[in-house]
Coordinates of C-alpha atoms in Angstrom, one line a residue:
X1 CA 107.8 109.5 135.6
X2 CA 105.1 111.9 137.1
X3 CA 106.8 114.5 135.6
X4 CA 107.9 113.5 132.2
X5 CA 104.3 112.6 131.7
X6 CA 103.1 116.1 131.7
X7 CA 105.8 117.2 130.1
X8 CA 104.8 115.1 127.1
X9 CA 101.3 116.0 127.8
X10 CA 102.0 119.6 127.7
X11 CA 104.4 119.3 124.8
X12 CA 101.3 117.6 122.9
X13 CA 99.2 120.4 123.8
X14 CA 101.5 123.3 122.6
X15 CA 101.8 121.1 119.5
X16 CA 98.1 121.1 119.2
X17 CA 97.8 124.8 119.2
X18 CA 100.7 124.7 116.8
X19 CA 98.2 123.7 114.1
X20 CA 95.4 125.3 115.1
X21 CA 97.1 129.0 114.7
X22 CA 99.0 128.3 111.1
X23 CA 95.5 127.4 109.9
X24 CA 93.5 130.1 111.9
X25 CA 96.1 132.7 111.0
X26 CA 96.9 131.2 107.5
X27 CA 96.0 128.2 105.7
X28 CA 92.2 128.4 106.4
X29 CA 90.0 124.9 105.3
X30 CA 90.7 125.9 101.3
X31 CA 93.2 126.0 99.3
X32 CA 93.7 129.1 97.2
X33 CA 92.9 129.1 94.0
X34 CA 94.6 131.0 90.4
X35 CA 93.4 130.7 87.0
X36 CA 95.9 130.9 84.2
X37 CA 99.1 131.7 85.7
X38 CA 100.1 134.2 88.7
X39 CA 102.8 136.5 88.6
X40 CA 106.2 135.6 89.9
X41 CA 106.6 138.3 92.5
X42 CA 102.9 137.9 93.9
X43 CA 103.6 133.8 94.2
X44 CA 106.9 134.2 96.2
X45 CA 105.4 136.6 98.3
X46 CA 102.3 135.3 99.0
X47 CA 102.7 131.1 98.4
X48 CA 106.7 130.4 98.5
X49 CA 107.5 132.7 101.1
X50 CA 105.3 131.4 103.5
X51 CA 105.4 127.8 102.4
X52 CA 102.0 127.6 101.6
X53 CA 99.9 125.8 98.4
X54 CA 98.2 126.8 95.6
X55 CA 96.0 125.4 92.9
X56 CA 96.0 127.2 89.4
X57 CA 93.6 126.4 87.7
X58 CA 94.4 126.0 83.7
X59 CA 97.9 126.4 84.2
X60 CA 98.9 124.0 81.8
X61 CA 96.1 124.0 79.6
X62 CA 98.0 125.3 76.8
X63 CA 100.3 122.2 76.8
X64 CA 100.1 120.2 73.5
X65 CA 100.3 116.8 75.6
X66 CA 96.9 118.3 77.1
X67 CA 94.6 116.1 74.8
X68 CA 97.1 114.4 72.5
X69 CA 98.9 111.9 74.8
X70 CA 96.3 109.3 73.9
X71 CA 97.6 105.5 73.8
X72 CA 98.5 105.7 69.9
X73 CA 100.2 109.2 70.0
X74 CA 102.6 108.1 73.0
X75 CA 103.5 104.8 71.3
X76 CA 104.2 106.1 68.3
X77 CA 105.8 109.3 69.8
X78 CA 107.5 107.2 72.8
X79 CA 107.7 103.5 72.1
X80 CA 111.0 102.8 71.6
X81 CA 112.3 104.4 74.6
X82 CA 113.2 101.9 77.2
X83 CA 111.2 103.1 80.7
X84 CA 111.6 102.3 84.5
X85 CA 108.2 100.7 86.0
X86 CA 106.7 100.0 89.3
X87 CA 104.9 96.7 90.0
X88 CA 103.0 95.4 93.3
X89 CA 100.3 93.4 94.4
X90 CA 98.0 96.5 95.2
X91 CA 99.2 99.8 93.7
X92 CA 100.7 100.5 96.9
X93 CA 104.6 101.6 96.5
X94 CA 106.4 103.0 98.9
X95 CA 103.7 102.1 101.6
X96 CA 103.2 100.1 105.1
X97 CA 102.3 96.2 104.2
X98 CA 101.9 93.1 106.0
X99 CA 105.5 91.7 106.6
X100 CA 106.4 88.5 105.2
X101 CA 104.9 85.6 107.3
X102 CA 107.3 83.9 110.2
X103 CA 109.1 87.4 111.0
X104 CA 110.0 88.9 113.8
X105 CA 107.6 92.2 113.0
X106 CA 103.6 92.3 111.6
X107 CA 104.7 95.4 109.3
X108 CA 107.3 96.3 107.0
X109 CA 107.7 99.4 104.8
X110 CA 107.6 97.9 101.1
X111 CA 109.1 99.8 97.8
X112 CA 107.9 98.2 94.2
X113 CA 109.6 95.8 92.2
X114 CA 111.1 97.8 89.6
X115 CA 111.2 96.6 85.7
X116 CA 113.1 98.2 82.6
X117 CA 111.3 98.1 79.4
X118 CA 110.2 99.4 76.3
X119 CA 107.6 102.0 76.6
X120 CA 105.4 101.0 74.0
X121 CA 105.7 97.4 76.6
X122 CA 104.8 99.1 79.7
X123 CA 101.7 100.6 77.8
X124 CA 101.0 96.7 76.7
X125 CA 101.2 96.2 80.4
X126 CA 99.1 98.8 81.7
X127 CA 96.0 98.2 79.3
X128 CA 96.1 94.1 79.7
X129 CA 96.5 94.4 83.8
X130 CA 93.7 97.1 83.7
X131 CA 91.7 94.5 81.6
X132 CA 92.1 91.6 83.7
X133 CA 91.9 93.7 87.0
X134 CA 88.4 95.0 85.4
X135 CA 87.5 91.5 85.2
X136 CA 88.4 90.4 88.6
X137 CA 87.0 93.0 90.3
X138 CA 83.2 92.2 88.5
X139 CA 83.7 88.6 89.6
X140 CA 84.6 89.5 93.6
X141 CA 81.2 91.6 92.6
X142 CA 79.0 88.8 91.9
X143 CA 80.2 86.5 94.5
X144 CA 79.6 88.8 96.8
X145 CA 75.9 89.6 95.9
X146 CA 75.2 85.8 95.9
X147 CA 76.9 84.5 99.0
X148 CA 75.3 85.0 102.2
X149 CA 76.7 87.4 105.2
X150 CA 77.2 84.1 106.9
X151 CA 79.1 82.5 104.9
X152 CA 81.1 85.2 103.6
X153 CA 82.3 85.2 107.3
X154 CA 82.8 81.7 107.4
X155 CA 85.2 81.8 104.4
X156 CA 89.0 81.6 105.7
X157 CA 91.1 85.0 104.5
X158 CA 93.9 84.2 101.7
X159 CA 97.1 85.3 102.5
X160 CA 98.8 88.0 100.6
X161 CA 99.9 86.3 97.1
X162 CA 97.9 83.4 97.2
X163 CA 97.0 82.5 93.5
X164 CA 93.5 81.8 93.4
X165 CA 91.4 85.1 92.9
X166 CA 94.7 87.2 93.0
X167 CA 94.2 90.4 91.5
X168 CA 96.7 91.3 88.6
X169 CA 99.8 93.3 89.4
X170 CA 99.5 96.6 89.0
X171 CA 102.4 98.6 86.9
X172 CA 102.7 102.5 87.6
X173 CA 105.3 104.8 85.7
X174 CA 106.3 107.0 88.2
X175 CA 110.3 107.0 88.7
X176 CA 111.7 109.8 90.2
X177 CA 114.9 112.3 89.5
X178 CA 114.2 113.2 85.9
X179 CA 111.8 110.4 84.5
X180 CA 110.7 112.4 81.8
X181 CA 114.0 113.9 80.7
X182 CA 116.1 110.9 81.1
X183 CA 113.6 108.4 80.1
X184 CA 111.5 109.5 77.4
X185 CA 113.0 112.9 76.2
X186 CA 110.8 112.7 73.0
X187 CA 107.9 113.5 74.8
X188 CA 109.5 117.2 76.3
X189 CA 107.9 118.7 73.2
X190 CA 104.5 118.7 74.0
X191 CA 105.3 120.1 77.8
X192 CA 107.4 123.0 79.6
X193 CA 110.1 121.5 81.9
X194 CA 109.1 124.4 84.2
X195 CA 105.9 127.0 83.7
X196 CA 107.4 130.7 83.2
X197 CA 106.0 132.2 86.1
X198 CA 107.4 129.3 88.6
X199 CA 110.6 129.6 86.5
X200 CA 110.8 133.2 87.4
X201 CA 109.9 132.8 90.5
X202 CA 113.1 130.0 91.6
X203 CA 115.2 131.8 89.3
X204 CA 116.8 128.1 88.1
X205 CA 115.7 125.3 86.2
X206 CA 114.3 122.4 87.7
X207 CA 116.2 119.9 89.6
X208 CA 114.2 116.9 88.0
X209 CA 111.0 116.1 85.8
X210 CA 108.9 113.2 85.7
X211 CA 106.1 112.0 84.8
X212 CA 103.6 109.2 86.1
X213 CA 101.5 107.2 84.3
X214 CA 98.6 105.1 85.8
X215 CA 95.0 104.4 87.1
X216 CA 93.0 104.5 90.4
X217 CA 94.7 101.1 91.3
X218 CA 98.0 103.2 92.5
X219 CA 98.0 105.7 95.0
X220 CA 100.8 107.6 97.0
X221 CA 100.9 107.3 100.4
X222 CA 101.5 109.8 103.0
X223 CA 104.9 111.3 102.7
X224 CA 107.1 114.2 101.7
X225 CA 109.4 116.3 99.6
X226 CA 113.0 118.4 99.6
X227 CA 111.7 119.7 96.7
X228 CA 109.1 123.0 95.3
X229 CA 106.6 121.2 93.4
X230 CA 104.9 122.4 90.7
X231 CA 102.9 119.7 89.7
X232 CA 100.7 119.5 86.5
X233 CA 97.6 117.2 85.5
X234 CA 97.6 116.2 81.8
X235 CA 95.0 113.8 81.7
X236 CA 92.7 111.9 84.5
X237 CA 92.0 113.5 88.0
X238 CA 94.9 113.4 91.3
X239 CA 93.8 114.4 94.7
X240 CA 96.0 115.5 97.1
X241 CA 95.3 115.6 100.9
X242 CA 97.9 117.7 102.5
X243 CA 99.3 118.5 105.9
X244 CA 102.0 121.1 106.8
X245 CA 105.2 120.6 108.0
X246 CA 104.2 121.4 111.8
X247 CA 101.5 118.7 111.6
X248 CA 104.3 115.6 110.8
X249 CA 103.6 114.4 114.4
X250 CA 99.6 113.7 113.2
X251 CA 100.4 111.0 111.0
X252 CA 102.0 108.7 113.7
X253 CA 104.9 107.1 111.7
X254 CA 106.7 103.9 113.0
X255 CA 110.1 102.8 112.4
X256 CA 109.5 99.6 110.2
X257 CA 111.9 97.2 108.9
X258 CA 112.6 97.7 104.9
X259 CA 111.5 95.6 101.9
X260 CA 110.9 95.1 98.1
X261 CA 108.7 93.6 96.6
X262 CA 109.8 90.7 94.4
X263 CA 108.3 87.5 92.6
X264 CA 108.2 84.6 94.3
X265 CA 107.0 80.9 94.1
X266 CA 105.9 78.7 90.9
X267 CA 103.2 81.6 90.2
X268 CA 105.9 84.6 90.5
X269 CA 103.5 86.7 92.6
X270 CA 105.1 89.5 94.0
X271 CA 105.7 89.7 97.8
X272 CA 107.2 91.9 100.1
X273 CA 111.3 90.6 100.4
X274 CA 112.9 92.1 103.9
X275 CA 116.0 93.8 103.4
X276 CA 119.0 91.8 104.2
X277 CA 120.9 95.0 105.4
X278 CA 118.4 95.6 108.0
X279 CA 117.3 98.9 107.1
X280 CA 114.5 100.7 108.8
X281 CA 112.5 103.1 107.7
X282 CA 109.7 106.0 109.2
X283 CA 106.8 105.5 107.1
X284 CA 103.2 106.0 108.3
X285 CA 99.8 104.0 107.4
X286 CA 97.6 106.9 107.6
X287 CA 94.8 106.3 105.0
X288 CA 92.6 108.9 104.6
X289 CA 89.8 107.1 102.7
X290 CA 89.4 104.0 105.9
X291 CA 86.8 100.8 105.5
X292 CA 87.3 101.5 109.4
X293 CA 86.7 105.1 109.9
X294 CA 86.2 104.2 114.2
X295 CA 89.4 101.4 113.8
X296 CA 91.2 104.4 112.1
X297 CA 90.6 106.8 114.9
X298 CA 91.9 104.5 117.3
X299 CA 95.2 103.8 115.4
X300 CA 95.7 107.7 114.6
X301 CA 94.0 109.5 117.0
X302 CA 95.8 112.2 116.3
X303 CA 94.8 112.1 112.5
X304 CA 91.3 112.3 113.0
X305 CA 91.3 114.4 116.1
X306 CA 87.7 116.3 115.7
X307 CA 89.9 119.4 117.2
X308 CA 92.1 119.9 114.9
X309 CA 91.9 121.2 111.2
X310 CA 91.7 118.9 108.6
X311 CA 93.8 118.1 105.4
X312 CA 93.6 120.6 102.4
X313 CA 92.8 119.0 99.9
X314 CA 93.1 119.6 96.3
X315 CA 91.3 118.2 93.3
X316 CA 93.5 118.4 89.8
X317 CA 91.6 117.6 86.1
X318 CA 93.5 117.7 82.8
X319 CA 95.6 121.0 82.8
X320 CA 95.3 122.1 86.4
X321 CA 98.4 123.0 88.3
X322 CA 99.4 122.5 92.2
X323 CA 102.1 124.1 93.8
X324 CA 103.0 121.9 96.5
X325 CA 105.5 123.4 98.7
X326 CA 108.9 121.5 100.5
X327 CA 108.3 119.4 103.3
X328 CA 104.0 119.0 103.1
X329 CA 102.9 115.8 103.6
X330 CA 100.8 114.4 100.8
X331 CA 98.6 111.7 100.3
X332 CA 97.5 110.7 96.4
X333 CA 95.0 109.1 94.8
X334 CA 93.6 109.3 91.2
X335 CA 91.0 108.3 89.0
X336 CA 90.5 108.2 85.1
X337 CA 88.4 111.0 83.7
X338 CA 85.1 109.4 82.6
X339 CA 85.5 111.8 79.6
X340 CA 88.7 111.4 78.3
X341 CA 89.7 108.9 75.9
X342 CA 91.7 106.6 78.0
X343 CA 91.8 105.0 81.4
X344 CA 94.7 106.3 82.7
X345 CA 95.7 109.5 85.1
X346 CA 99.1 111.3 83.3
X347 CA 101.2 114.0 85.5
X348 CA 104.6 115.6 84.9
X349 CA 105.9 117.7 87.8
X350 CA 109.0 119.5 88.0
X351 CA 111.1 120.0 91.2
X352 CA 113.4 122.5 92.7
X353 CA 115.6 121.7 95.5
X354 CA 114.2 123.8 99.0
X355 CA 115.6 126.7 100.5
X356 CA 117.4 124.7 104.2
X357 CA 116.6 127.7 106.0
X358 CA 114.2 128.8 109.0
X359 CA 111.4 126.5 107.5
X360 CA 113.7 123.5 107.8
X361 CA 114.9 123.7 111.0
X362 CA 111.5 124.9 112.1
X363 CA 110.3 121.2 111.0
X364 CA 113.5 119.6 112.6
X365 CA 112.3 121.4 115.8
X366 CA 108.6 120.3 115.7
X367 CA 109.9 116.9 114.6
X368 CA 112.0 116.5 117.7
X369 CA 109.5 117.8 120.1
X370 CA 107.4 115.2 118.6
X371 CA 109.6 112.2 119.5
X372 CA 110.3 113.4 122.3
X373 CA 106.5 113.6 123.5
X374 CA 106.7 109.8 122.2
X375 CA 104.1 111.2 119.1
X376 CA 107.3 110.0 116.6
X377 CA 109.8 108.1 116.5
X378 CA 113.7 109.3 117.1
X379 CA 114.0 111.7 114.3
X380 CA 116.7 110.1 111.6
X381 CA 119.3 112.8 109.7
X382 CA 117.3 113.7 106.2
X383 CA 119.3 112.6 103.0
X384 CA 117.0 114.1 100.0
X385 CA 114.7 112.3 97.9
X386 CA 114.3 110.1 95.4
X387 CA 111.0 107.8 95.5
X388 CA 107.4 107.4 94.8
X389 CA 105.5 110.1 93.0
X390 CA 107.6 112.3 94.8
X391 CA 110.3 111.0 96.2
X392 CA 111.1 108.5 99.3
X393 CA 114.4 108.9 100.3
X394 CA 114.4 105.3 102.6
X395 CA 114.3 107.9 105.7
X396 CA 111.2 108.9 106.6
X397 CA 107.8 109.4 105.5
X398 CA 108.6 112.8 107.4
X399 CA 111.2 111.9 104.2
X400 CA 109.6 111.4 100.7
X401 CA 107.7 109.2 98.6
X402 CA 105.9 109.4 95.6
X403 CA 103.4 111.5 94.1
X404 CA 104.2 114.3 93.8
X405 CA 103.5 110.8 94.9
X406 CA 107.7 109.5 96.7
X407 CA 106.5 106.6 95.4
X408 CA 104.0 105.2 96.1
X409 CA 101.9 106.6 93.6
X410 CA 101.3 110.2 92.6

């Protein structure tokens, strides 16, 4: 016992300096930074090559859909086409939840409840749950600033779905593997499927493109990607807070049972439905924005470790590109632009499947060293993506999710 102990320990320490080298020697605490376009030879060599992200600035400012995809324009342009969209309770897809109540585990790893539907509906959708949800949320406002600390506390807690007070659902475009292409193909005139220099740069066209449509209700949570992303803004504000492939171990995934979210009861409030195959999935509940900040340190210790670098972090407007290379994990969230016409936050990224060379099995390695100091759990065979706002594969969230986003919102 004795000795395994300090094996792990010293396995944790090794993993530790692991980090602190890639950013010492490489990644730094900024993110590198273009404006325009780069060419394709300096970005393989200096950003693929090494598996490392970049941020150019106006990269898809020329797009027309930079300034014209206001609500009329896409309706008109887009409405009849017939959509895939996410609902949940919280704008959480792909993301760790409270299990269903009388189960055998506290946690479960939840995936939306998926609708087809006219776009020009899902638009509908959007602006009346925004509307209501704008209306709730000034309500939980005033009760709060006229009930007393005391009796706040006093108050019992509603269970997840209870009616009374329940926000609205919240509905999020953000289907994965060719959204954009498959789904609403009218719209691929007013965007490139891939930016020339990227395009260059693979040497193929894209694997998929999609496109997410939503507000600061949905975010993405931490997860990743078999996929090069080149990821474009074309109206609102995304951040990403990203980690490298060697850092996986830092988000302290668990091995959850698998649900979906589904209406249930009179009301049809949408809860979290456990999988009847008994699937299990690696997701972790690292949120980078805690009410806790000392209750998050305690859970992921690792995460907030003082010692150890921070997430990059990236801050997209309207035609702003990210590369975001394979296998990072990502968290994102997003906000409307308080200067652009509507309330939403619109992406389209475009991916192209990884090179499964040294940098993969480089993340295998670090993976299983990490489960093996008890830092993750048993490391489960990969099997691609397909998710959130990037892509979650029902493996791992050392798998994919969403943004960019697996699901969960991008």
């Amino acid at each position: 016992m004795e000795g395994g102990k300090g094996v792990q320990t010293r396995t944790l320490e090794l993993l530790k300096r692991l980090s602190r080298e890639l950013s010492d020697l490489d990644l730094g605490a900024l993110i590198d930074e273009v404006e325009g376009a780069i060419e394709p030879a300096e970005f393989l060599r200096r950003y693929v090559g090494p598996n490392k992200p970049l941020i150019v600035r106006g990269g898809a400012r020329h797009w027309p859909a930079v300034g014209r995809w206001d609500r009329r324009y896409l309706a008109e342009t887009a409405g009849h086409e017939t959509v895939t969209v996410a609902f949940t309770p919280n704008g959480l897809a792909d993301a760790v939840t409270a299990a269903p109540l009388g189960g055998p585990e506290p946690l479960c790893f939840c995936e939306p409840h998926q609708r087809r539907m006219l776009f020009s509906e899902f638009i509908d959708a959007f602006f009346d749950s925004r509307r209501r949800w704008l209306a709730w949320r000034q309500k939980q406002q005033q009760q709060q600033q006229q009930q007393k600390p005391q009796q706040q506390q006093q108050q019992p807690q509603q269970q997840p779905g209870e009616e009374e007070g329940d926000p609205p659902d919240v509905p999020y475009l953000q289907a994965q593997n060719g959204s954009l292409t498959d789904e609403m193909p009218s719209l691929l005139g007013d965007v490139e499927e891939q930016l020339p220099w990227a395009r260059a740069a693979f040497g193929v066209a894209p694997d998929a493109v999609n496109i997410f449509i939503g507000d600061e209700r949905s975010q993405t949570t931490f997860h990743k990607d078999h996929y090069e992303n080149i990821y474009a803004v074309v109206a609102g504000v995304k951040v990403f807070h990203l980690l490298p492939p060697c850092d996986a171990w830092r988000l302290g995934g668990a091995s959850l049972p698998a649900a979906t979210y589904a209406p249930c009861g009179a009301g049809g409030r949408l809860q979290p439905v456990v999988d009847t195959c008994k699937r299990r999935v690696t997701w972790s509940a690292v949120d980078p924005h805690p009410d806790d900040p000392a209750a998050a340190a305690a859970r992921f210790p690792h995460f907030w470790d003082p010692s150890l670098p921070r997430p990059l972090v990236a801050e997209l407007r309207a035609g702003d590109v990210l590369y975001l290379p394979a296998m990072w994990h990502h968290y994102v969230d997003q906000r409307p632009d308080e200067g652009c016409a509507e309330p939403w936050v619109i992406a389209v990224n475009a991916w192209t499947d990884m090179s499964w060379g040294a940098g993969y099995a480089h993340f295998k390695l670090v993976e299983a060293l990490a489960a093996d100091a008890g830092l993750l759990p048993a490391p489960q065979e990969d099997s691609g993506s397909g998710g959130g706002e990037c892509g979650a594969d029902g493996g791992s969230s050392t798998s994919t999710s969403g943004d960019g986003s697996g699901s969960s919102a991008t």
